[in-house]
PDB file of C-alpha atoms in Angstrom:
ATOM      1  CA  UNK A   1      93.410 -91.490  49.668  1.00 46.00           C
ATOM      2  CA  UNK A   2      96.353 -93.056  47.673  1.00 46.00           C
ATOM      3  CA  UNK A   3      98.526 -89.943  46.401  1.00 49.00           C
ATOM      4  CA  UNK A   4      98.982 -89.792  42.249  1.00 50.00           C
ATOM      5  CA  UNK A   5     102.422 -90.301  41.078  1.00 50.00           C
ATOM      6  CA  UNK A   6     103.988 -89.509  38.028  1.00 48.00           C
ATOM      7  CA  UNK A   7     104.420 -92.759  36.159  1.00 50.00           C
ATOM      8  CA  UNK A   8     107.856 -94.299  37.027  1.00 48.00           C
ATOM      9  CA  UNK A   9     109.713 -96.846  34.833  1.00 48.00           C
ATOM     10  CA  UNK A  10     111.909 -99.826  36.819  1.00 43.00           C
ATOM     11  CA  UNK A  11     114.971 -97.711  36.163  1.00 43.00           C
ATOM     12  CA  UNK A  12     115.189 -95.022  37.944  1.00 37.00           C
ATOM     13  CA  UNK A  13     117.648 -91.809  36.582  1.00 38.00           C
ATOM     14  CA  UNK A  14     118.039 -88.871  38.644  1.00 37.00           C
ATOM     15  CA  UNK A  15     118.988 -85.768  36.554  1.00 40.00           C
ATOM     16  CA  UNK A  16     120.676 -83.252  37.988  1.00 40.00           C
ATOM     17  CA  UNK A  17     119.918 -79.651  36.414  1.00 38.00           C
ATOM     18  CA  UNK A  18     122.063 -76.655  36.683  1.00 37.00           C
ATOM     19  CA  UNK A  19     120.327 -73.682  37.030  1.00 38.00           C
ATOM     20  CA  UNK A  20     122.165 -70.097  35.835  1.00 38.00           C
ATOM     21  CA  UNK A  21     120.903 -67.477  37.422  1.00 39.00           C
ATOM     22  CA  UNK A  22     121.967 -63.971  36.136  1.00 46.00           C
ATOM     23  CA  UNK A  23     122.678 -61.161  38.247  1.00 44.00           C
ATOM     24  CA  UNK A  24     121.856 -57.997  38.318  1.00 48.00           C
ATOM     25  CA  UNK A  25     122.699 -54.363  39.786  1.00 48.00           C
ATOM     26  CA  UNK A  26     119.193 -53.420  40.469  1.00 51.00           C
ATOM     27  CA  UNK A  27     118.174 -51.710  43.698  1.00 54.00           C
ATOM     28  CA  UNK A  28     114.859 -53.681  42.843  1.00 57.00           C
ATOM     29  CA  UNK A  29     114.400 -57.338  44.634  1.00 60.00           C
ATOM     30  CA  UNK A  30     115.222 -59.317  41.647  1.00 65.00           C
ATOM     31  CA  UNK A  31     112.439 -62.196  40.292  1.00 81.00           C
ATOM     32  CA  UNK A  32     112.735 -65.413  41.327  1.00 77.00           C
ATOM     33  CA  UNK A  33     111.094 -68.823  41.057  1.00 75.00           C
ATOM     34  CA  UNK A  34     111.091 -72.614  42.736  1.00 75.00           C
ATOM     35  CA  UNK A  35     112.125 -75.672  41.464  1.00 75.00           C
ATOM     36  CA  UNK A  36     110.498 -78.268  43.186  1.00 64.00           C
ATOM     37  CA  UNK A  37     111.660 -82.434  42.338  1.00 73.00           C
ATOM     38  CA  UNK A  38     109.454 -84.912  43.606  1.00 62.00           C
ATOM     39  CA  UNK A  39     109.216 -88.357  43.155  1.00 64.00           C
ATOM     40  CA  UNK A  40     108.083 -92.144  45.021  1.00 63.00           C
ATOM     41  CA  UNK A  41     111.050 -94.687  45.467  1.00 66.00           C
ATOM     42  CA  UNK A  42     109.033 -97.883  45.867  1.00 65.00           C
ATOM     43  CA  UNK A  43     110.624-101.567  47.166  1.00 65.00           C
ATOM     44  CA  UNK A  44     107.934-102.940  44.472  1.00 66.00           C
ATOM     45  CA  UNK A  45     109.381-105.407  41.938  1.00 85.00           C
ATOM     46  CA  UNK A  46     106.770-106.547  39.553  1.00 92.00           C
ATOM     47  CA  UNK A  47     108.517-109.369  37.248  1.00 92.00           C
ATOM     48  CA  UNK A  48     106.757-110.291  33.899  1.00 93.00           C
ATOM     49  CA  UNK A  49     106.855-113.512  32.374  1.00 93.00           C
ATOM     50  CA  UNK A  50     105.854-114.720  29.199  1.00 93.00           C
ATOM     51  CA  UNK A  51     104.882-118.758  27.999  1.00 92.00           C
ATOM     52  CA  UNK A  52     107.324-120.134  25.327  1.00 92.00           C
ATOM     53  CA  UNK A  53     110.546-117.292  26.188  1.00 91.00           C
ATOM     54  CA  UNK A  54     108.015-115.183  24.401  1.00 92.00           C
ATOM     55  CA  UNK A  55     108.919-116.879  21.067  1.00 92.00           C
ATOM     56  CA  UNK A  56     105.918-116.866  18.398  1.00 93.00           C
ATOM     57  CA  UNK A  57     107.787-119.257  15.908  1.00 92.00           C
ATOM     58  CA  UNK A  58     106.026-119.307  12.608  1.00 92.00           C
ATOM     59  CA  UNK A  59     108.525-121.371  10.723  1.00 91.00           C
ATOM     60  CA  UNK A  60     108.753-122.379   6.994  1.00 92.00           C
ATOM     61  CA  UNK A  61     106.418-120.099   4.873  1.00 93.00           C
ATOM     62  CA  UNK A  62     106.225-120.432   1.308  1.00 94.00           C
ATOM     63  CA  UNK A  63     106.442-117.065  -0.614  1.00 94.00           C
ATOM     64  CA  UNK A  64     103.594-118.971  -3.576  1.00 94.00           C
ATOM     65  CA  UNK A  65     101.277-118.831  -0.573  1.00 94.00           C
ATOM     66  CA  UNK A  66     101.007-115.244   0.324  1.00 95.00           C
ATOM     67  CA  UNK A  67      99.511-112.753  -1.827  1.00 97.00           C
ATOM     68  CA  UNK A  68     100.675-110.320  -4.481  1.00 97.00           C
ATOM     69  CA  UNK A  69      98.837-106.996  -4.164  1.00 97.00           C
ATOM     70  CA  UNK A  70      97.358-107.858  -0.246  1.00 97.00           C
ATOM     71  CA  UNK A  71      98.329-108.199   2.670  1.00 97.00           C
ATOM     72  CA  UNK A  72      98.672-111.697   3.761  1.00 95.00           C
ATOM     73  CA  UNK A  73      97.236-112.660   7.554  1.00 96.00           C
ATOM     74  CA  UNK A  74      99.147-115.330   9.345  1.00 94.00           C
ATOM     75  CA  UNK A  75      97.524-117.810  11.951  1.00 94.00           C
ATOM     76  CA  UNK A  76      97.024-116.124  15.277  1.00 95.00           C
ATOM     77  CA  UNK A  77      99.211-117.236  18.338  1.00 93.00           C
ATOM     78  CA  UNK A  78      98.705-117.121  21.743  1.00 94.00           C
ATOM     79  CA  UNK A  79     100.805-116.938  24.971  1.00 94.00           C
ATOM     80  CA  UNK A  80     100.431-116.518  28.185  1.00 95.00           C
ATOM     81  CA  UNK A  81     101.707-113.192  30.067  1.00 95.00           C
ATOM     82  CA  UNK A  82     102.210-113.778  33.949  1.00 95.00           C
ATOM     83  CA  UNK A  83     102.998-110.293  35.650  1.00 95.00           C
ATOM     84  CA  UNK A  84     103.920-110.989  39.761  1.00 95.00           C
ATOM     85  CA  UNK A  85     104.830-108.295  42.975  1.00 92.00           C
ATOM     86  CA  UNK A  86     105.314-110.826  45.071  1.00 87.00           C
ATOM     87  CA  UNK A  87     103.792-109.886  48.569  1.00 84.00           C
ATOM     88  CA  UNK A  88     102.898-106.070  47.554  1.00 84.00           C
ATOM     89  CA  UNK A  89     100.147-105.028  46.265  1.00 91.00           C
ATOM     90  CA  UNK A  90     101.348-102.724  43.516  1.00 91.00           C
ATOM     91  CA  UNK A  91      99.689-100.660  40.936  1.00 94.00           C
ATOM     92  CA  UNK A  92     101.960-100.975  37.979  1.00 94.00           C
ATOM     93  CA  UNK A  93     101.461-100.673  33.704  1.00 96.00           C
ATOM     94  CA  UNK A  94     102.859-102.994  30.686  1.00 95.00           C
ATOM     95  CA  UNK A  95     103.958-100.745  28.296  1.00 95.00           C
ATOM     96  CA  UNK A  96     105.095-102.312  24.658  1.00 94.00           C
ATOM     97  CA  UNK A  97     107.829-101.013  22.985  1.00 94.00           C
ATOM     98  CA  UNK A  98     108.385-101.749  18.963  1.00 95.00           C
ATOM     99  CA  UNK A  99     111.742-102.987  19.015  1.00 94.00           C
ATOM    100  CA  UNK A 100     111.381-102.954  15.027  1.00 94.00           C
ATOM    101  CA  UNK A 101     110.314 -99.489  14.669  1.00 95.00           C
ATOM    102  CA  UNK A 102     111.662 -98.368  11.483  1.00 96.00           C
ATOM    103  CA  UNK A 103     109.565-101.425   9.921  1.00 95.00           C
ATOM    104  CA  UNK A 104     106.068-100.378  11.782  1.00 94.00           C
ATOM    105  CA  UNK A 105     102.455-100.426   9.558  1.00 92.00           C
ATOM    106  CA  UNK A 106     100.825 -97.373   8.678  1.00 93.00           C
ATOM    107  CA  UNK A 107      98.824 -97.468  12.035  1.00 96.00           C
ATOM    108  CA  UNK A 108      99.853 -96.872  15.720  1.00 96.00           C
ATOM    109  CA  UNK A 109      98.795-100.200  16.853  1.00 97.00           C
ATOM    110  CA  UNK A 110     100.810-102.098  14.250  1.00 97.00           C
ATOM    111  CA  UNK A 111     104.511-103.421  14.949  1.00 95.00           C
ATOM    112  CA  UNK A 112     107.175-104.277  12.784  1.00 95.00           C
ATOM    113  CA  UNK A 113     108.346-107.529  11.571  1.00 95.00           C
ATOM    114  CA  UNK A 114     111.622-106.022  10.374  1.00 94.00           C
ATOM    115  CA  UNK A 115     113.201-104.728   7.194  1.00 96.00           C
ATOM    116  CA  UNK A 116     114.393-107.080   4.296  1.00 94.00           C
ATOM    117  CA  UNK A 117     116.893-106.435   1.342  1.00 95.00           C
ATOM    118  CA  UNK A 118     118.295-103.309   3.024  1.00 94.00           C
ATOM    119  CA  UNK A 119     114.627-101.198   2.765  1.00 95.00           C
ATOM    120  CA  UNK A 120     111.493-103.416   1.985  1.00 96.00           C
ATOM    121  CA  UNK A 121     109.336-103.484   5.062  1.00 96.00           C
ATOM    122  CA  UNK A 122     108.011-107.323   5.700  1.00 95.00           C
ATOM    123  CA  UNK A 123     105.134-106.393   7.383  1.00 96.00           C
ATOM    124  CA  UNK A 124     103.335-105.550  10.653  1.00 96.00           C
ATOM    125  CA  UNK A 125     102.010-107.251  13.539  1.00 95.00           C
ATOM    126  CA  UNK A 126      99.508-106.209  16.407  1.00 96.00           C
ATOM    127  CA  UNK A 127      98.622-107.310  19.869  1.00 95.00           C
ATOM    128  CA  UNK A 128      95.513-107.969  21.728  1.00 96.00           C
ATOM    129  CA  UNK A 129      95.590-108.755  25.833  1.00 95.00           C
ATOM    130  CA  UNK A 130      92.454-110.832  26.479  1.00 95.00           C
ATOM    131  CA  UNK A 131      91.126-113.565  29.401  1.00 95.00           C
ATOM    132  CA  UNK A 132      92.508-110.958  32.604  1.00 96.00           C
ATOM    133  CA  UNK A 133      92.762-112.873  35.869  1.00 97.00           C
ATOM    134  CA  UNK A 134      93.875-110.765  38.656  1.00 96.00           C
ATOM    135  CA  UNK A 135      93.862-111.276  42.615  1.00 93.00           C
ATOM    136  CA  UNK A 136      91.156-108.681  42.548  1.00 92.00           C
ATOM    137  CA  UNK A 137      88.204-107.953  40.219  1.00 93.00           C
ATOM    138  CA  UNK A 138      89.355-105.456  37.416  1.00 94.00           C
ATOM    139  CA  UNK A 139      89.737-105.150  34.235  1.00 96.00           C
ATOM    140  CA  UNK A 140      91.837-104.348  31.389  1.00 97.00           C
ATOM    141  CA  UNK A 141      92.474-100.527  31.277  1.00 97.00           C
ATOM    142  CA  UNK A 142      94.949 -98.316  28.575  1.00 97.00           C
ATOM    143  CA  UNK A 143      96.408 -94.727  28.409  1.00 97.00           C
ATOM    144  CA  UNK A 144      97.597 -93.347  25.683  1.00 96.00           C
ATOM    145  CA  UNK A 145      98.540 -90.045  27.488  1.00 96.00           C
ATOM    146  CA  UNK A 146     100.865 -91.429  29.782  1.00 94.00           C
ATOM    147  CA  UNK A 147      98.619 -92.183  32.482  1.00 95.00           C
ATOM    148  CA  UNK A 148      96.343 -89.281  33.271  1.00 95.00           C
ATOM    149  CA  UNK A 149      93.777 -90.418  31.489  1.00 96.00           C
ATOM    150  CA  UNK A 150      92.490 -94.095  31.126  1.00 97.00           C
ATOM    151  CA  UNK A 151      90.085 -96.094  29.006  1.00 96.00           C
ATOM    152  CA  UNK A 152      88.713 -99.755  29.276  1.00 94.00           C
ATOM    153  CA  UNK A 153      90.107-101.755  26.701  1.00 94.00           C
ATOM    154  CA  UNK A 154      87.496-103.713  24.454  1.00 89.00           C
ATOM    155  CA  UNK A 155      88.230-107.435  23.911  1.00 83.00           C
ATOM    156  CA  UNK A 156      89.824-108.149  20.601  1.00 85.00           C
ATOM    157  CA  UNK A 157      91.116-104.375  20.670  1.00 93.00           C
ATOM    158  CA  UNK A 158      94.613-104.190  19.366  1.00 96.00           C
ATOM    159  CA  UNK A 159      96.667-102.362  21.443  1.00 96.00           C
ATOM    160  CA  UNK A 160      98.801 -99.423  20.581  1.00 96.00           C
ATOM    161  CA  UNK A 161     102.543 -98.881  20.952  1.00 96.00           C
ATOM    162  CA  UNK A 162     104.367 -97.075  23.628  1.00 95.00           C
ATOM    163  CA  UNK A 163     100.494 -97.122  25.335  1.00 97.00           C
ATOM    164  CA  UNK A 164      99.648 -97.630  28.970  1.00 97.00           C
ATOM    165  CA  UNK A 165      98.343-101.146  30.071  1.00 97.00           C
ATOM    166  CA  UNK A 166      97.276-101.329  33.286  1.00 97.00           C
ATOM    167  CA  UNK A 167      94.915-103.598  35.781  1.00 96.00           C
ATOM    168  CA  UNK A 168      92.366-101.738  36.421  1.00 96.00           C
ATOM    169  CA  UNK A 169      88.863-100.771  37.745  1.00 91.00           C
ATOM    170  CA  UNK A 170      85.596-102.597  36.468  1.00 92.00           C
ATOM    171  CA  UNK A 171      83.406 -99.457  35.862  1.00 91.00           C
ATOM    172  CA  UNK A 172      83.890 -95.762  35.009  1.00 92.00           C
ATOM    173  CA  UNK A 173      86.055 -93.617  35.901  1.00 93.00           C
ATOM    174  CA  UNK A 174      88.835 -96.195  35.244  1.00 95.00           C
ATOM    175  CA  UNK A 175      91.712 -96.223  37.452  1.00 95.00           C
ATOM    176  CA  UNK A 176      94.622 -98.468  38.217  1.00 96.00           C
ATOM    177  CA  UNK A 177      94.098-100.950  40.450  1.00 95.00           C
ATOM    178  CA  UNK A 178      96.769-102.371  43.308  1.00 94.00           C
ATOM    179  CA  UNK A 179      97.405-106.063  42.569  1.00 93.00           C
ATOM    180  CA  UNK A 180      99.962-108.706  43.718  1.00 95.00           C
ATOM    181  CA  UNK A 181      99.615-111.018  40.303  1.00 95.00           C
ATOM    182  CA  UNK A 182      97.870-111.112  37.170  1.00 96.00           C
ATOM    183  CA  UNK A 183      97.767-113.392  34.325  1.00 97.00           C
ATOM    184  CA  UNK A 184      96.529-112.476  30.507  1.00 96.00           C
ATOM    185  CA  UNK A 185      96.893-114.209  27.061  1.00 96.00           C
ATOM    186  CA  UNK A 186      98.574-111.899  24.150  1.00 94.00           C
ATOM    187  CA  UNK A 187      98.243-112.964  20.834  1.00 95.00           C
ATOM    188  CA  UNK A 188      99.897-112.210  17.817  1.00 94.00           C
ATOM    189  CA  UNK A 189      98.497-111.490  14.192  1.00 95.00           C
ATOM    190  CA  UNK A 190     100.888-111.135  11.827  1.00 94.00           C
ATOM    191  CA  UNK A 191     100.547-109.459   8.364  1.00 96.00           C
ATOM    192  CA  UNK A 192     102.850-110.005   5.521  1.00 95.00           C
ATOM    193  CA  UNK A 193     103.063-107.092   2.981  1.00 97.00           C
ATOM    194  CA  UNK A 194     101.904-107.518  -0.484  1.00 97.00           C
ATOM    195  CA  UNK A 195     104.891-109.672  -2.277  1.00 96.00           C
ATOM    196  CA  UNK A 196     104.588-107.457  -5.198  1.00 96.00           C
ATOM    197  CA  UNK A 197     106.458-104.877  -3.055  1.00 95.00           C
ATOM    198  CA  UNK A 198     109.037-107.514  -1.853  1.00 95.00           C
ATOM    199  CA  UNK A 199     111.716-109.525  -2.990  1.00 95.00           C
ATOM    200  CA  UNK A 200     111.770-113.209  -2.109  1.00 95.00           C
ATOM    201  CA  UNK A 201     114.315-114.926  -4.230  1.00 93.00           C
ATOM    202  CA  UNK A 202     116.219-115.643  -1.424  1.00 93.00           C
ATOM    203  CA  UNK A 203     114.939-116.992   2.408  1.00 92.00           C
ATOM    204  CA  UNK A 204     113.953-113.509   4.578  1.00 93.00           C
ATOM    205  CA  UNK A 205     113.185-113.696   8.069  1.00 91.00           C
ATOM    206  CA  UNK A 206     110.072-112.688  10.224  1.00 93.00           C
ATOM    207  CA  UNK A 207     112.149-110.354  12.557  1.00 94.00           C
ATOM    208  CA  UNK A 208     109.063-108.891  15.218  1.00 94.00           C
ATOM    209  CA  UNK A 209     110.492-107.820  18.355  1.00 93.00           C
ATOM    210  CA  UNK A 210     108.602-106.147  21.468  1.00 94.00           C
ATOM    211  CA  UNK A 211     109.810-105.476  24.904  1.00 93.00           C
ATOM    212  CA  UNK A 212     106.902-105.397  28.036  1.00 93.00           C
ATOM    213  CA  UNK A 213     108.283-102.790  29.909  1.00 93.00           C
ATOM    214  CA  UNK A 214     106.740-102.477  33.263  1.00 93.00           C
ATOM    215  CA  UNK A 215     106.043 -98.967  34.546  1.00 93.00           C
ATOM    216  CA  UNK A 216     105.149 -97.771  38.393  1.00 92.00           C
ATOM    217  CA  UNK A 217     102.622 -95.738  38.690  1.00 90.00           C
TER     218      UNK A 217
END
């Protein structure tokens, strides 16, 4: 039976932790307690790669075209997100990071598409994974704990920042699964903020930024 580890990211920081302990004159044994690290160094190196550089280019948008007092939806685009271990099977997570955070949407699946005129937040995009294929059956799984608990992922489900997204088991209770290489489109659906909140006398610029960060687990 494969052992549980504590979710490890590619980088791995060893903290070293001083420990004062005070003394005493007691003729009593005086308390004491453990500290106990633990931890999996693995020679798995899981590389993602996304279609395009991962560059969603929505060029030229005309400010007359979005609206006043709604949010305006941009077209949808898709790319393709290749994750490969090479030779070892690997059980591993994607977990998105809002490079943009101080422009994120109300909700915690929405990411930011930057900050304009020194405080006016553009507007928010989200994510969906969708179309899994993976050297073995699975599906698409998330955590939202940081891995001890996991839930299949419903197609067309946006998913939510700084969440778990792992390959995982086809039926209940959901698990990570180990896999060598997996493929997946992402798409992107913008929203721009209501205009009448913005000001576009002069050329802004969509600014979304999101780092896949894969995580050992």
């Amino acid at each position: 039976r494969r052992e549980k580890h504590t979710p490890m990211n590619e980088q791995l920081t060893i903290l070293a932790t001083a420990l004062l302990l005070g003394a005493t004159t007691s003729v009593f044994a005086a308390s004491s307690t453990d500290l106990t690290i633990t931890g999996t160094i693995t020679p798995a190196a899981c590389t993602p790669t996304l279609e395009n550089g991962g560059v969603v280019d929505y060029r030229r948008i005309s400010a007359k075209d979005l609206n006043a007092t709604t949010n305006t939806q941009l077209d949808e685009q898709t790319l393709e997100l290749t994750v490969s271990c090479g030779t070892a099977a690997t059980q591993f997570a994607i977990q998105p990071i809002d490079n943009r955070s101080d422009s994120q949407g109300p909700m915690p699946e929405h990411f930011g598409l930057g900050i304009i005129n020194g405080s006016e937040k553009l507007g928010f995009y989200t994510l969906t994974l969708t179309n899994l294929n993976a050297d073995v059956p699975s599906r698409l799984i998330q955590s939202a704990d940081g891995g001890n608990t996991w839930s299949n992922i419903v197609d067309n489900t946006a998913i939510l920042r700084e969440s778990l997204i792992a390959v995982g088991s086809l039926t209940p209770p959901f698990s990570p699964s180990d896999i060598t290489s997996a493929t997946m489109d992402i798409t992107v659906k913008p929203s721009i903020n209501p205009t009448d909140g913005l000001t576009l006398t002069d050329e802004v610029q969509l600014d979304g930024s999101a780092t896949l960060q894969i995580v050992y687990l």
